[in-house]
PDB file of C-alpha atoms in Angstrom:
ATOM      1  CA  SER X   7     -22.916  59.315  28.063  1.00  0.00           C
ATOM      2  CA  GLN X   8     -21.975  55.859  27.678  1.00  0.00           C
ATOM      3  CA  LYS X   9     -18.379  54.958  26.788  1.00  0.00           C
ATOM      4  CA  ILE X  10     -16.391  51.977  25.279  1.00  0.00           C
ATOM      5  CA  GLU X  11     -12.990  52.012  25.243  1.00  0.00           C
ATOM      6  CA  GLN X  12     -10.235  49.575  23.626  1.00  0.00           C
ATOM      7  CA  ASN X  13      -6.829  50.142  25.082  1.00  0.00           C
ATOM      8  CA  SER X  14      -5.068  50.449  22.150  1.00  0.00           C
ATOM      9  CA  GLU X  15      -5.613  50.833  18.312  1.00  0.00           C
ATOM     10  CA  ALA X  16      -3.026  48.455  17.491  1.00  0.00           C
ATOM     11  CA  LEU X  17      -1.242  45.303  18.980  1.00  0.00           C
ATOM     12  CA  ASN X  18       1.924  43.796  17.212  1.00  0.00           C
ATOM     13  CA  ILE X  19       2.845  40.243  19.019  1.00  0.00           C
ATOM     14  CA  GLN X  20       5.143  37.412  17.590  1.00  0.00           C
ATOM     15  CA  GLU X  21       3.151  34.098  16.535  1.00  0.00           C
ATOM     16  CA  GLY X  22       2.641  32.203  19.003  1.00  0.00           C
ATOM     17  CA  LYS X  23       2.216  34.556  21.886  1.00  0.00           C
ATOM     18  CA  THR X  24      -1.085  34.730  23.797  1.00  0.00           C
ATOM     19  CA  ALA X  25      -2.659  38.373  22.932  1.00  0.00           C
ATOM     20  CA  THR X  26      -4.615  40.631  24.854  1.00  0.00           C
ATOM     21  CA  LEU X  27      -6.851  42.898  24.573  1.00  0.00           C
ATOM     22  CA  THR X  28      -8.976  45.005  26.866  1.00  0.00           C
ATOM     23  CA  CYS X  29     -11.830  46.659  27.013  1.00  0.00           C
ATOM     24  CA  ASN X  30     -13.231  49.376  29.022  1.00  0.00           C
ATOM     25  CA  TYR X  31     -16.442  50.929  29.424  1.00  0.00           C
ATOM     26  CA  THR X  32     -18.177  53.373  31.493  1.00  0.00           C
ATOM     27  CA  ASN X  33     -21.957  54.910  32.587  1.00  0.00           C
ATOM     28  CA  TYR X  34     -23.138  51.739  31.384  1.00  0.00           C
ATOM     29  CA  SER X  35     -24.573  48.299  32.702  1.00  0.00           C
ATOM     30  CA  PRO X  36     -24.511  46.016  30.229  1.00  0.00           C
ATOM     31  CA  ALA X  37     -26.106  43.038  29.838  1.00  0.00           C
ATOM     32  CA  TYR X  38     -23.937  41.142  28.401  1.00  0.00           C
ATOM     33  CA  LEU X  39     -20.275  41.972  26.439  1.00  0.00           C
ATOM     34  CA  GLN X  40     -19.474  40.745  22.605  1.00  0.00           C
ATOM     35  CA  TRP X  41     -16.215  40.437  20.843  1.00  0.00           C
ATOM     36  CA  TYR X  42     -16.423  40.523  17.150  1.00  0.00           C
ATOM     37  CA  ARG X  43     -13.523  40.201  14.295  1.00  0.00           C
ATOM     38  CA  GLN X  44     -14.047  42.419  11.622  1.00  0.00           C
ATOM     39  CA  ASP X  45     -11.665  41.768   8.411  1.00  0.00           C
ATOM     40  CA  PRO X  46     -11.265  45.034   5.822  1.00  0.00           C
ATOM     41  CA  GLY X  47     -13.804  45.912   3.817  1.00  0.00           C
ATOM     42  CA  ARG X  48     -15.767  43.356   5.900  1.00  0.00           C
ATOM     43  CA  GLY X  49     -18.707  43.038   7.945  1.00  0.00           C
ATOM     44  CA  PRO X  50     -18.035  42.308  11.813  1.00  0.00           C
ATOM     45  CA  VAL X  51     -17.981  38.550  12.927  1.00  0.00           C
ATOM     46  CA  PHE X  52     -19.244  37.364  16.068  1.00  0.00           C
ATOM     47  CA  LEU X  53     -16.849  35.924  18.234  1.00  0.00           C
ATOM     48  CA  LEU X  54     -17.728  35.568  21.983  1.00  0.00           C
ATOM     49  CA  LEU X  55     -20.400  36.709  24.590  1.00  0.00           C
ATOM     50  CA  ILE X  56     -20.297  36.958  27.769  1.00  0.00           C
ATOM     51  CA  ARG X  57     -22.881  37.670  29.979  1.00  0.00           C
ATOM     52  CA  GLU X  58     -23.059  40.228  33.066  1.00  0.00           C
ATOM     53  CA  ASN X  59     -22.897  37.343  35.642  1.00  0.00           C
ATOM     54  CA  GLU X  60     -20.240  35.205  33.951  1.00  0.00           C
ATOM     55  CA  LYS X  61     -16.418  35.772  34.867  1.00  0.00           C
ATOM     56  CA  GLU X  62     -15.133  33.926  31.848  1.00  0.00           C
ATOM     57  CA  LYS X  63     -15.767  32.336  28.877  1.00  0.00           C
ATOM     58  CA  ARG X  64     -14.248  29.938  26.278  1.00  0.00           C
ATOM     59  CA  LYS X  65     -14.053  28.517  23.221  1.00  0.00           C
ATOM     60  CA  GLU X  66     -11.385  26.708  21.486  1.00  0.00           C
ATOM     61  CA  ARG X  67      -8.362  29.486  21.637  1.00  0.00           C
ATOM     62  CA  LEU X  68     -10.164  32.083  22.807  1.00  0.00           C
ATOM     63  CA  LYS X  69     -11.001  33.358  26.176  1.00  0.00           C
ATOM     64  CA  VAL X  70     -13.041  36.018  27.364  1.00  0.00           C
ATOM     65  CA  THR X  71     -13.110  37.308  31.312  1.00  0.00           C
ATOM     66  CA  PHE X  72     -15.597  40.123  32.078  1.00  0.00           C
ATOM     67  CA  ASP X  73     -15.402  42.050  35.259  1.00  0.00           C
ATOM     68  CA  THR X  74     -18.690  44.330  36.246  1.00  0.00           C
ATOM     69  CA  THR X  75     -16.528  45.893  38.791  1.00  0.00           C
ATOM     70  CA  LEU X  76     -14.040  47.388  36.860  1.00  0.00           C
ATOM     71  CA  LYS X  77     -15.988  47.956  33.783  1.00  0.00           C
ATOM     72  CA  GLN X  78     -13.659  45.780  32.107  1.00  0.00           C
ATOM     73  CA  SER X  79     -13.654  42.627  29.949  1.00  0.00           C
ATOM     74  CA  LEU X  80     -10.178  40.943  28.425  1.00  0.00           C
ATOM     75  CA  PHE X  81     -10.376  39.227  25.013  1.00  0.00           C
ATOM     76  CA  HIS X  82      -7.243  36.466  25.172  1.00  0.00           C
ATOM     77  CA  ILE X  83      -5.608  34.486  22.168  1.00  0.00           C
ATOM     78  CA  THR X  84      -3.416  32.220  22.919  1.00  0.00           C
ATOM     79  CA  ALA X  85      -1.320  30.564  20.159  1.00  0.00           C
ATOM     80  CA  SER X  86      -1.417  33.317  18.327  1.00  0.00           C
ATOM     81  CA  GLN X  87      -1.445  32.673  14.630  1.00  0.00           C
ATOM     82  CA  PRO X  88      -0.723  35.512  11.392  1.00  0.00           C
ATOM     83  CA  ALA X  89      -4.765  34.122  10.591  1.00  0.00           C
ATOM     84  CA  ASP X  90      -5.465  35.426  14.090  1.00  0.00           C
ATOM     85  CA  SER X  91      -4.399  39.568  11.988  1.00  0.00           C
ATOM     86  CA  ALA X  92      -7.725  41.340  12.235  1.00  0.00           C
ATOM     87  CA  THR X  93      -9.632  44.483  13.958  1.00  0.00           C
ATOM     88  CA  TYR X  94     -11.435  42.870  16.651  1.00  0.00           C
ATOM     89  CA  LEU X  95     -14.402  45.296  18.186  1.00  0.00           C
ATOM     90  CA  CYS X  96     -16.068  44.791  22.040  1.00  0.00           C
ATOM     91  CA  ALA X  97     -19.476  45.542  22.048  1.00  0.00           C
ATOM     92  CA  LEU X  98     -22.322  46.051  24.727  1.00  0.00           C
ATOM     93  CA  ALA X  99     -25.595  45.640  24.872  1.00  0.00           C
ATOM     94  CA  GLY X 100     -28.741  46.072  27.457  1.00  0.00           C
ATOM     95  CA  TYR X 101     -31.909  43.887  28.741  1.00  0.00           C
ATOM     96  CA  SER X 102     -34.153  44.083  25.858  1.00  0.00           C
ATOM     97  CA  SER X 103     -34.107  41.678  23.208  1.00  0.00           C
ATOM     98  CA  ALA X 104     -33.626  44.436  20.561  1.00  0.00           C
ATOM     99  CA  SER X 105     -31.309  46.958  22.737  1.00  0.00           C
ATOM    100  CA  LYS X 106     -29.004  49.214  20.991  1.00  0.00           C
ATOM    101  CA  ILE X 107     -25.151  47.820  20.794  1.00  0.00           C
ATOM    102  CA  ILE X 108     -23.110  50.031  21.068  1.00  0.00           C
ATOM    103  CA  PHE X 109     -19.166  49.010  19.194  1.00  0.00           C
ATOM    104  CA  GLY X 110     -15.797  50.266  20.779  1.00  0.00           C
ATOM    105  CA  SER X 111     -13.403  51.411  18.333  1.00  0.00           C
ATOM    106  CA  GLY X 112     -11.588  48.279  18.025  1.00  0.00           C
ATOM    107  CA  THR X 113      -7.916  47.004  18.355  1.00  0.00           C
ATOM    108  CA  ARG X 114      -6.177  45.989  15.196  1.00  0.00           C
ATOM    109  CA  LEU X 115      -4.205  42.995  16.135  1.00  0.00           C
ATOM    110  CA  SER X 116      -1.011  41.809  13.839  1.00  0.00           C
ATOM    111  CA  ILE X 117       0.755  38.494  14.183  1.00  0.00           C
ATOM    112  CA  ARG X 118       3.959  38.341  12.908  1.00  0.00           C
ATOM    113  CA  PRO X 119       5.394  35.341  11.994  1.00  0.00           C
TER     114      PRO X 119
ATOM    115  CA  GLU F  24     -24.674  27.595   6.239  1.00  0.00           C
ATOM    116  CA  PRO F  25     -27.444  30.986   5.830  1.00  0.00           C
ATOM    117  CA  GLU F  26     -25.898  34.065   5.613  1.00  0.00           C
ATOM    118  CA  VAL F  27     -27.439  37.639   5.482  1.00  0.00           C
ATOM    119  CA  THR F  28     -27.319  39.126   1.875  1.00  0.00           C
ATOM    120  CA  GLN F  29     -27.291  42.919   1.533  1.00  0.00           C
ATOM    121  CA  THR F  30     -27.771  44.991  -1.962  1.00  0.00           C
ATOM    122  CA  PRO F  31     -26.143  46.425  -3.525  1.00  0.00           C
ATOM    123  CA  SER F  32     -22.829  46.111  -2.741  1.00  0.00           C
ATOM    124  CA  HIS F  33     -21.751  49.811  -3.758  1.00  0.00           C
ATOM    125  CA  GLN F  34     -24.418  52.916  -4.162  1.00  0.00           C
ATOM    126  CA  VAL F  35     -23.423  55.791  -5.888  1.00  0.00           C
ATOM    127  CA  THR F  36     -26.002  58.840  -4.767  1.00  0.00           C
ATOM    128  CA  GLN F  37     -25.624  62.609  -5.656  1.00  0.00           C
ATOM    129  CA  MET F  38     -26.934  64.658  -2.572  1.00  0.00           C
ATOM    130  CA  GLY F  39     -30.508  64.986  -1.763  1.00  0.00           C
ATOM    131  CA  GLN F  40     -31.300  61.240  -3.659  1.00  0.00           C
ATOM    132  CA  GLU F  41     -32.974  59.226  -1.604  1.00  0.00           C
ATOM    133  CA  VAL F  42     -31.090  55.558  -1.344  1.00  0.00           C
ATOM    134  CA  ILE F  43     -32.592  52.198  -0.603  1.00  0.00           C
ATOM    135  CA  LEU F  44     -30.529  49.604   0.896  1.00  0.00           C
ATOM    136  CA  ARG F  45     -31.675  46.191   0.832  1.00  0.00           C
ATOM    137  CA  CYS F  46     -30.752  43.358   2.825  1.00  0.00           C
ATOM    138  CA  VAL F  47     -32.254  39.430   3.463  1.00  0.00           C
ATOM    139  CA  PRO F  48     -31.966  38.618   6.792  1.00  0.00           C
ATOM    140  CA  ILE F  49     -31.220  34.886   8.310  1.00  0.00           C
ATOM    141  CA  SER F  50     -34.803  33.254   7.647  1.00  0.00           C
ATOM    142  CA  ASN F  51     -35.485  32.253  11.050  1.00  0.00           C
ATOM    143  CA  HIS F  52     -34.351  35.490  12.637  1.00  0.00           C
ATOM    144  CA  LEU F  53     -36.552  37.642  14.288  1.00  0.00           C
ATOM    145  CA  TYR F  54     -34.914  40.832  15.648  1.00  0.00           C
ATOM    146  CA  PHE F  55     -32.906  42.516  12.662  1.00  0.00           C
ATOM    147  CA  TYR F  56     -30.568  45.869  12.507  1.00  0.00           C
ATOM    148  CA  TRP F  57     -28.858  48.094  10.513  1.00  0.00           C
ATOM    149  CA  TYR F  58     -25.560  49.798  11.277  1.00  0.00           C
ATOM    150  CA  ARG F  59     -23.110  52.123   9.774  1.00  0.00           C
ATOM    151  CA  GLN F  60     -19.627  52.617   9.801  1.00  0.00           C
ATOM    152  CA  ILE F  61     -17.477  55.711   8.221  1.00  0.00           C
ATOM    153  CA  LEU F  62     -14.276  54.553   6.896  1.00  0.00           C
ATOM    154  CA  GLY F  63     -11.739  54.394   9.684  1.00  0.00           C
ATOM    155  CA  GLN F  64     -14.674  54.883  12.368  1.00  0.00           C
ATOM    156  CA  LYS F  65     -16.434  52.569  14.984  1.00  0.00           C
ATOM    157  CA  VAL F  66     -19.400  50.883  13.970  1.00  0.00           C
ATOM    158  CA  GLU F  67     -22.580  52.528  14.868  1.00  0.00           C
ATOM    159  CA  PHE F  68     -25.981  51.497  16.106  1.00  0.00           C
ATOM    160  CA  LEU F  69     -28.463  53.314  13.665  1.00  0.00           C
ATOM    161  CA  VAL F  70     -32.128  50.993  14.856  1.00  0.00           C
ATOM    162  CA  SER F  71     -32.973  47.786  15.966  1.00  0.00           C
ATOM    163  CA  PHE F  72     -36.589  45.836  14.624  1.00  0.00           C
ATOM    164  CA  TYR F  73     -39.004  43.292  15.350  1.00  0.00           C
ATOM    165  CA  ASN F  74     -41.987  42.154  14.615  1.00  0.00           C
ATOM    166  CA  ASN F  75     -42.675  45.026  12.466  1.00  0.00           C
ATOM    167  CA  GLU F  76     -41.774  47.988  14.280  1.00  0.00           C
ATOM    168  CA  ILE F  77     -38.473  49.936  15.101  1.00  0.00           C
ATOM    169  CA  SER F  78     -37.725  48.243  19.142  1.00  0.00           C
ATOM    170  CA  GLU F  79     -34.544  51.232  19.635  1.00  0.00           C
ATOM    171  CA  LYS F  80     -32.923  53.870  17.781  1.00  0.00           C
ATOM    172  CA  SER F  81     -30.080  55.915  17.828  1.00  0.00           C
ATOM    173  CA  GLU F  82     -29.729  59.943  17.643  1.00  0.00           C
ATOM    174  CA  ILE F  83     -28.319  59.283  14.157  1.00  0.00           C
ATOM    175  CA  PHE F  84     -31.537  57.915  13.013  1.00  0.00           C
ATOM    176  CA  ASP F  85     -33.658  60.846  12.203  1.00  0.00           C
ATOM    177  CA  ASP F  86     -36.282  61.704  10.148  1.00  0.00           C
ATOM    178  CA  GLN F  87     -34.460  61.164   7.130  1.00  0.00           C
ATOM    179  CA  PHE F  88     -34.240  57.683   8.084  1.00  0.00           C
ATOM    180  CA  SER F  89     -36.822  54.404   7.869  1.00  0.00           C
ATOM    181  CA  VAL F  90     -36.780  50.770   8.310  1.00  0.00           C
ATOM    182  CA  GLU F  91     -39.398  48.631   6.925  1.00  0.00           C
ATOM    183  CA  ARG F  92     -40.006  44.752   5.938  1.00  0.00           C
ATOM    184  CA  PRO F  93     -42.438  45.388   3.120  1.00  0.00           C
ATOM    185  CA  ASP F  94     -42.613  41.390   2.455  1.00  0.00           C
ATOM    186  CA  GLY F  95     -41.404  39.401   5.352  1.00  0.00           C
ATOM    187  CA  SER F  96     -37.939  38.152   3.984  1.00  0.00           C
ATOM    188  CA  ASN F  97     -36.424  41.967   2.465  1.00  0.00           C
ATOM    189  CA  PHE F  98     -35.640  44.723   5.011  1.00  0.00           C
ATOM    190  CA  THR F  99     -34.542  47.797   3.622  1.00  0.00           C
ATOM    191  CA  LEU F 100     -32.944  51.444   4.866  1.00  0.00           C
ATOM    192  CA  LYS F 101     -34.240  53.959   3.223  1.00  0.00           C
ATOM    193  CA  ILE F 102     -32.522  57.401   3.570  1.00  0.00           C
ATOM    194  CA  ARG F 103     -34.761  60.171   1.701  1.00  0.00           C
ATOM    195  CA  SER F 104     -32.326  63.067   1.085  1.00  0.00           C
ATOM    196  CA  THR F 105     -29.033  61.936   1.283  1.00  0.00           C
ATOM    197  CA  LYS F 106     -26.334  64.012   2.750  1.00  0.00           C
ATOM    198  CA  LEU F 107     -22.143  63.717   2.517  1.00  0.00           C
ATOM    199  CA  GLU F 108     -21.752  62.558   5.721  1.00  0.00           C
ATOM    200  CA  ASP F 109     -24.219  59.664   4.965  1.00  0.00           C
ATOM    201  CA  SER F 110     -21.349  58.062   2.649  1.00  0.00           C
ATOM    202  CA  ALA F 111     -20.762  54.962   4.288  1.00  0.00           C
ATOM    203  CA  MET F 112     -20.603  51.207   4.946  1.00  0.00           C
ATOM    204  CA  TYR F 113     -24.119  50.625   5.872  1.00  0.00           C
ATOM    205  CA  PHE F 114     -24.649  46.895   7.856  1.00  0.00           C
ATOM    206  CA  CYS F 115     -27.511  45.070   8.124  1.00  0.00           C
ATOM    207  CA  ALA F 116     -27.362  42.004  11.432  1.00  0.00           C
ATOM    208  CA  SER F 117     -30.046  39.722  11.822  1.00  0.00           C
ATOM    209  CA  VAL F 118     -30.035  38.396  15.722  1.00  0.00           C
ATOM    210  CA  ASP F 119     -30.348  34.527  17.235  1.00  0.00           C
ATOM    211  CA  TYR F 120     -29.493  34.381  20.899  1.00  0.00           C
ATOM    212  CA  ASN F 121     -28.029  37.406  20.865  1.00  0.00           C
ATOM    213  CA  GLU F 122     -25.159  36.330  18.155  1.00  0.00           C
ATOM    214  CA  GLN F 123     -25.631  39.217  15.534  1.00  0.00           C
ATOM    215  CA  PHE F 124     -24.873  37.927  12.306  1.00  0.00           C
ATOM    216  CA  PHE F 125     -23.944  40.688   9.964  1.00  0.00           C
ATOM    217  CA  GLY F 126     -24.202  41.182   6.226  1.00  0.00           C
ATOM    218  CA  PRO F 127     -21.163  42.250   3.640  1.00  0.00           C
ATOM    219  CA  GLY F 128     -22.528  45.149   3.792  1.00  0.00           C
ATOM    220  CA  THR F 129     -23.378  48.325   1.440  1.00  0.00           C
ATOM    221  CA  ARG F 130     -20.783  50.786   0.178  1.00  0.00           C
ATOM    222  CA  LEU F 131     -22.877  54.003   0.087  1.00  0.00           C
ATOM    223  CA  THR F 132     -20.647  56.881  -1.732  1.00  0.00           C
ATOM    224  CA  VAL F 133     -22.787  60.864  -1.414  1.00  0.00           C
ATOM    225  CA  LEU F 134     -21.420  62.961  -4.008  1.00  0.00           C
TER     226      LEU F 134
END
Protein backbone atom coordinates (compact mmCIF):
# COMPACT_ATOMS: atom_id res chain seq x y z
CA SER A 1 0.00 0.00 0.00
CA GLN A 2 1.03 3.62 -0.44
CA LYS A 3 3.12 4.95 2.39
CA ILE A 4 4.65 8.33 3.24
CA GLU A 5 7.22 8.74 5.97
CA GLN A 6 8.57 11.96 7.37
CA ASN A 7 12.01 11.46 8.81
CA SER A 8 11.37 12.36 12.39
CA GLU A 9 8.52 13.29 14.64
CA ALA A 10 10.39 16.28 16.05
CA LEU A 11 13.34 18.44 15.09
CA ASN A 12 14.94 21.11 17.30
CA ILE A 13 17.38 23.60 15.88
CA GLN A 14 18.98 26.89 16.76
CA GLU A 15 17.59 30.12 15.34
CA GLY A 16 19.41 31.18 12.20
CA LYS A 17 20.32 27.65 11.13
CA THR A 18 18.82 25.79 8.18
CA ALA A 19 16.13 23.27 9.01
CA THR A 20 15.95 20.25 6.70
CA LEU A 21 12.94 17.97 6.76
CA THR A 22 12.65 14.73 4.80
CA CYS A 23 9.69 13.03 3.18
CA ASN A 24 10.02 9.54 1.72
CA TYR A 25 7.34 7.56 -0.03
CA THR A 26 6.82 4.05 -1.36
CA ASN A 27 4.44 2.28 -3.71
CA TYR A 28 3.36 5.51 -5.35
CA SER A 29 4.13 7.60 -8.43
CA PRO A 30 2.76 11.03 -7.61
CA ALA A 31 2.08 13.78 -10.08
CA TYR A 32 3.19 16.33 -7.52
CA LEU A 33 4.21 16.74 -3.91
CA GLN A 34 3.19 19.52 -1.54
CA TRP A 35 4.41 20.87 1.75
CA TYR A 36 2.11 22.37 4.36
CA ARG A 37 2.50 24.05 7.72
CA GLN A 38 0.11 23.20 10.53
CA ASP A 39 -0.14 25.04 13.82
CA PRO A 40 -1.90 23.41 16.82
CA GLY A 41 -5.68 23.35 16.43
CA ARG A 42 -5.55 24.89 12.96
CA GLY A 43 -5.94 23.66 9.42
CA PRO A 44 -2.89 23.03 7.23
CA VAL A 45 -1.56 26.00 5.27
CA PHE A 46 -0.15 25.41 1.81
CA LEU A 47 3.51 26.35 1.37
CA LEU A 48 4.95 24.88 -1.83
CA LEU A 49 4.14 22.45 -4.63
CA ILE A 50 6.68 20.63 -6.77
CA ARG A 51 5.80 18.54 -9.80
CA GLU A 52 7.28 15.20 -10.76
CA ASN A 53 9.34 16.74 -13.56
CA GLU A 54 10.80 19.47 -11.33
CA LYS A 55 13.94 19.06 -9.25
CA GLU A 56 13.78 22.13 -7.05
CA LYS A 57 11.43 24.96 -6.09
CA ARG A 58 12.09 28.04 -3.99
CA LYS A 59 9.92 30.57 -2.24
CA GLU A 60 11.56 33.19 -0.06
CA ARG A 61 13.39 31.23 2.69
CA LEU A 62 11.87 27.91 1.64
CA LYS A 63 13.34 25.37 -0.75
CA VAL A 64 11.96 22.02 -1.81
CA THR A 65 13.70 19.30 -3.78
CA PHE A 66 12.07 16.26 -5.34
CA ASP A 67 13.90 13.11 -6.40
CA THR A 68 11.49 10.65 -8.01
CA THR A 69 14.24 8.03 -8.32
CA LEU A 70 14.93 8.06 -4.59
CA LYS A 71 11.22 8.74 -3.92
CA GLN A 72 12.20 11.54 -1.60
CA SER A 73 11.59 15.22 -1.05
CA LEU A 74 13.65 17.53 1.12
CA PHE A 75 12.20 20.71 2.60
CA HIS A 76 14.59 23.42 3.76
CA ILE A 77 13.95 26.54 5.79
CA THR A 78 16.98 28.83 5.72
CA ALA A 79 17.71 31.47 8.37
CA SER A 80 15.15 29.82 10.62
CA GLN A 81 13.19 31.90 13.14
CA PRO A 82 11.19 30.96 16.25
CA ALA A 83 8.04 31.89 14.28
CA ASP A 84 8.82 28.96 11.95
CA SER A 85 8.08 26.56 14.80
CA ALA A 86 5.16 24.38 13.68
CA THR A 87 4.39 20.94 12.29
CA TYR A 88 5.28 20.52 8.63
CA LEU A 89 3.40 18.04 6.49
CA CYS A 90 4.22 16.59 3.12
CA ALA A 91 1.46 15.38 0.86
CA LEU A 92 1.32 13.46 -2.42
CA ALA A 93 -1.27 13.72 -5.17
CA GLY A 94 -2.07 11.78 -8.29
CA TYR A 95 -2.72 12.96 -11.82
CA SER A 96 -6.44 13.65 -11.85
CA SER A 97 -7.68 17.13 -11.01
CA ALA A 98 -9.45 16.00 -7.85
CA SER A 99 -7.21 13.12 -6.93
CA LYS A 100 -6.81 11.62 -3.50
CA ILE A 101 -4.17 13.45 -1.44
CA ILE A 102 -2.07 11.40 0.97
CA PHE A 103 -0.48 13.19 3.91
CA GLY A 104 2.54 12.24 5.95
CA SER A 105 2.32 12.28 9.72
CA GLY A 106 4.38 15.46 9.95
CA THR A 107 7.56 16.71 11.57
CA ARG A 108 7.23 19.04 14.55
CA LEU A 109 9.89 21.72 14.13
CA SER A 110 11.03 23.83 17.08
CA ILE A 111 13.36 26.78 16.58
CA ARG A 112 15.01 27.92 19.78
CA PRO A 113 16.19 31.54 20.12
CA GLU B 1 -8.25 37.70 1.23
CA PRO B 2 -10.95 35.07 0.59
CA GLU B 3 -10.96 32.11 2.92
CA VAL B 4 -12.74 28.84 3.54
CA THR B 5 -15.15 28.90 6.47
CA GLN B 6 -16.58 25.99 8.43
CA THR B 7 -19.44 25.70 10.89
CA PRO B 8 -19.83 24.79 13.63
CA SER B 9 -16.38 25.10 15.14
CA HIS B 10 -17.23 22.41 17.68
CA GLN B 11 -20.01 19.83 17.56
CA VAL B 12 -20.84 17.46 20.38
CA THR B 13 -23.21 14.61 19.62
CA GLN B 14 -24.40 11.33 21.02
CA MET B 15 -23.36 8.07 19.39
CA GLY B 16 -25.87 7.06 16.71
CA GLN B 17 -26.96 10.60 15.95
CA GLU B 18 -26.64 12.25 12.55
CA VAL B 19 -24.38 15.28 12.12
CA ILE B 20 -23.95 17.70 9.26
CA LEU B 21 -20.73 19.65 8.98
CA ARG B 22 -20.83 22.74 6.81
CA CYS B 23 -18.22 24.44 4.70
CA VAL B 24 -18.27 27.52 2.50
CA PRO B 25 -15.44 27.17 -0.03
CA ILE B 26 -13.78 30.08 -1.81
CA SER B 27 -16.27 31.26 -4.38
CA ASN B 28 -14.49 30.68 -7.70
CA HIS B 29 -12.98 27.32 -6.75
CA LEU B 30 -14.29 24.18 -8.41
CA TYR B 31 -12.75 21.30 -6.48
CA PHE B 32 -13.56 20.51 -2.87
CA TYR B 33 -12.26 18.07 -0.32
CA TRP B 34 -13.06 16.75 3.15
CA TYR B 35 -10.37 15.45 5.47
CA ARG B 36 -10.32 14.29 9.03
CA GLN B 37 -7.59 14.39 11.65
CA ILE B 38 -7.91 12.31 14.78
CA LEU B 39 -6.12 13.98 17.69
CA GLY B 40 -2.37 13.49 17.39
CA GLN B 41 -2.63 11.64 14.08
CA LYS B 42 -2.17 12.46 10.42
CA VAL B 43 -4.56 14.31 8.14
CA GLU B 44 -6.60 11.67 6.31
CA PHE B 45 -8.31 12.13 2.96
CA LEU B 46 -12.03 11.35 3.00
CA VAL B 47 -13.47 12.51 -0.32
CA SER B 48 -12.97 14.86 -3.26
CA PHE B 49 -15.81 16.50 -5.13
CA TYR B 50 -16.10 18.18 -8.52
CA ASN B 51 -19.00 19.19 -10.71
CA ASN B 52 -21.53 18.01 -8.14
CA GLU B 53 -20.07 14.52 -8.05
CA ILE B 54 -17.67 12.59 -5.90
CA SER B 55 -14.34 12.27 -7.74
CA GLU B 56 -12.52 9.99 -5.32
CA LYS B 57 -13.16 8.63 -1.86
CA SER B 58 -11.13 6.74 0.70
CA GLU B 59 -11.97 3.50 2.44
CA ILE B 60 -12.94 5.58 5.48
CA PHE B 61 -15.76 7.18 3.47
CA ASP B 62 -18.28 4.36 3.81
CA ASP B 63 -22.07 4.33 3.53
CA GLN B 64 -22.39 6.37 6.72
CA PHE B 65 -20.85 9.38 5.00
CA SER B 66 -22.26 11.58 2.28
CA VAL B 67 -21.40 14.92 0.73
CA GLU B 68 -23.37 17.43 -1.23
CA ARG B 69 -23.30 20.99 -2.48
CA PRO B 70 -26.96 21.88 -1.96
CA ASP B 71 -27.00 25.48 -3.11
CA GLY B 72 -23.85 26.24 -5.10
CA SER B 73 -22.03 27.77 -2.15
CA ASN B 74 -22.23 25.43 0.84
CA PHE B 75 -20.45 22.07 0.83
CA THR B 76 -21.62 19.64 3.48
CA LEU B 77 -20.44 16.40 5.01
CA LYS B 78 -23.09 14.26 6.64
CA ILE B 79 -22.41 11.38 8.99
CA ARG B 80 -25.62 9.38 9.35
CA SER B 81 -25.03 7.43 12.53
CA THR B 82 -22.00 8.63 14.41
CA LYS B 83 -19.62 6.27 16.19
CA LEU B 84 -17.16 7.02 18.97
CA GLU B 85 -14.30 6.64 16.49
CA ASP B 86 -15.70 9.45 14.34
CA SER B 87 -14.44 11.92 16.97
CA ALA B 88 -11.88 14.06 15.12
CA MET B 89 -11.22 17.41 13.50
CA TYR B 90 -12.87 17.61 10.11
CA PHE B 91 -11.34 19.95 7.58
CA CYS B 92 -12.82 21.16 4.34
CA ALA B 93 -10.54 22.42 1.57
CA SER B 94 -11.15 24.11 -1.74
CA VAL B 95 -8.61 23.95 -4.51
CA ASP B 96 -7.16 26.39 -7.01
CA TYR B 97 -4.38 25.22 -9.35
CA ASN B 98 -3.58 22.28 -7.06
CA GLU B 99 -3.16 24.58 -4.05
CA GLN B 100 -5.44 23.47 -1.24
CA PHE B 101 -7.01 26.14 0.96
CA PHE B 102 -8.09 24.59 4.23
CA GLY B 103 -10.81 25.82 6.52
CA PRO B 104 -10.34 26.14 10.27
CA GLY B 105 -12.01 22.80 10.92
CA THR B 106 -14.91 21.44 12.95
CA ARG B 107 -14.06 19.50 16.08
CA LEU B 108 -16.55 16.63 16.32
CA THR B 109 -16.90 14.92 19.67
CA VAL B 110 -19.03 11.77 19.82
CA LEU B 111 -20.10 10.70 23.31
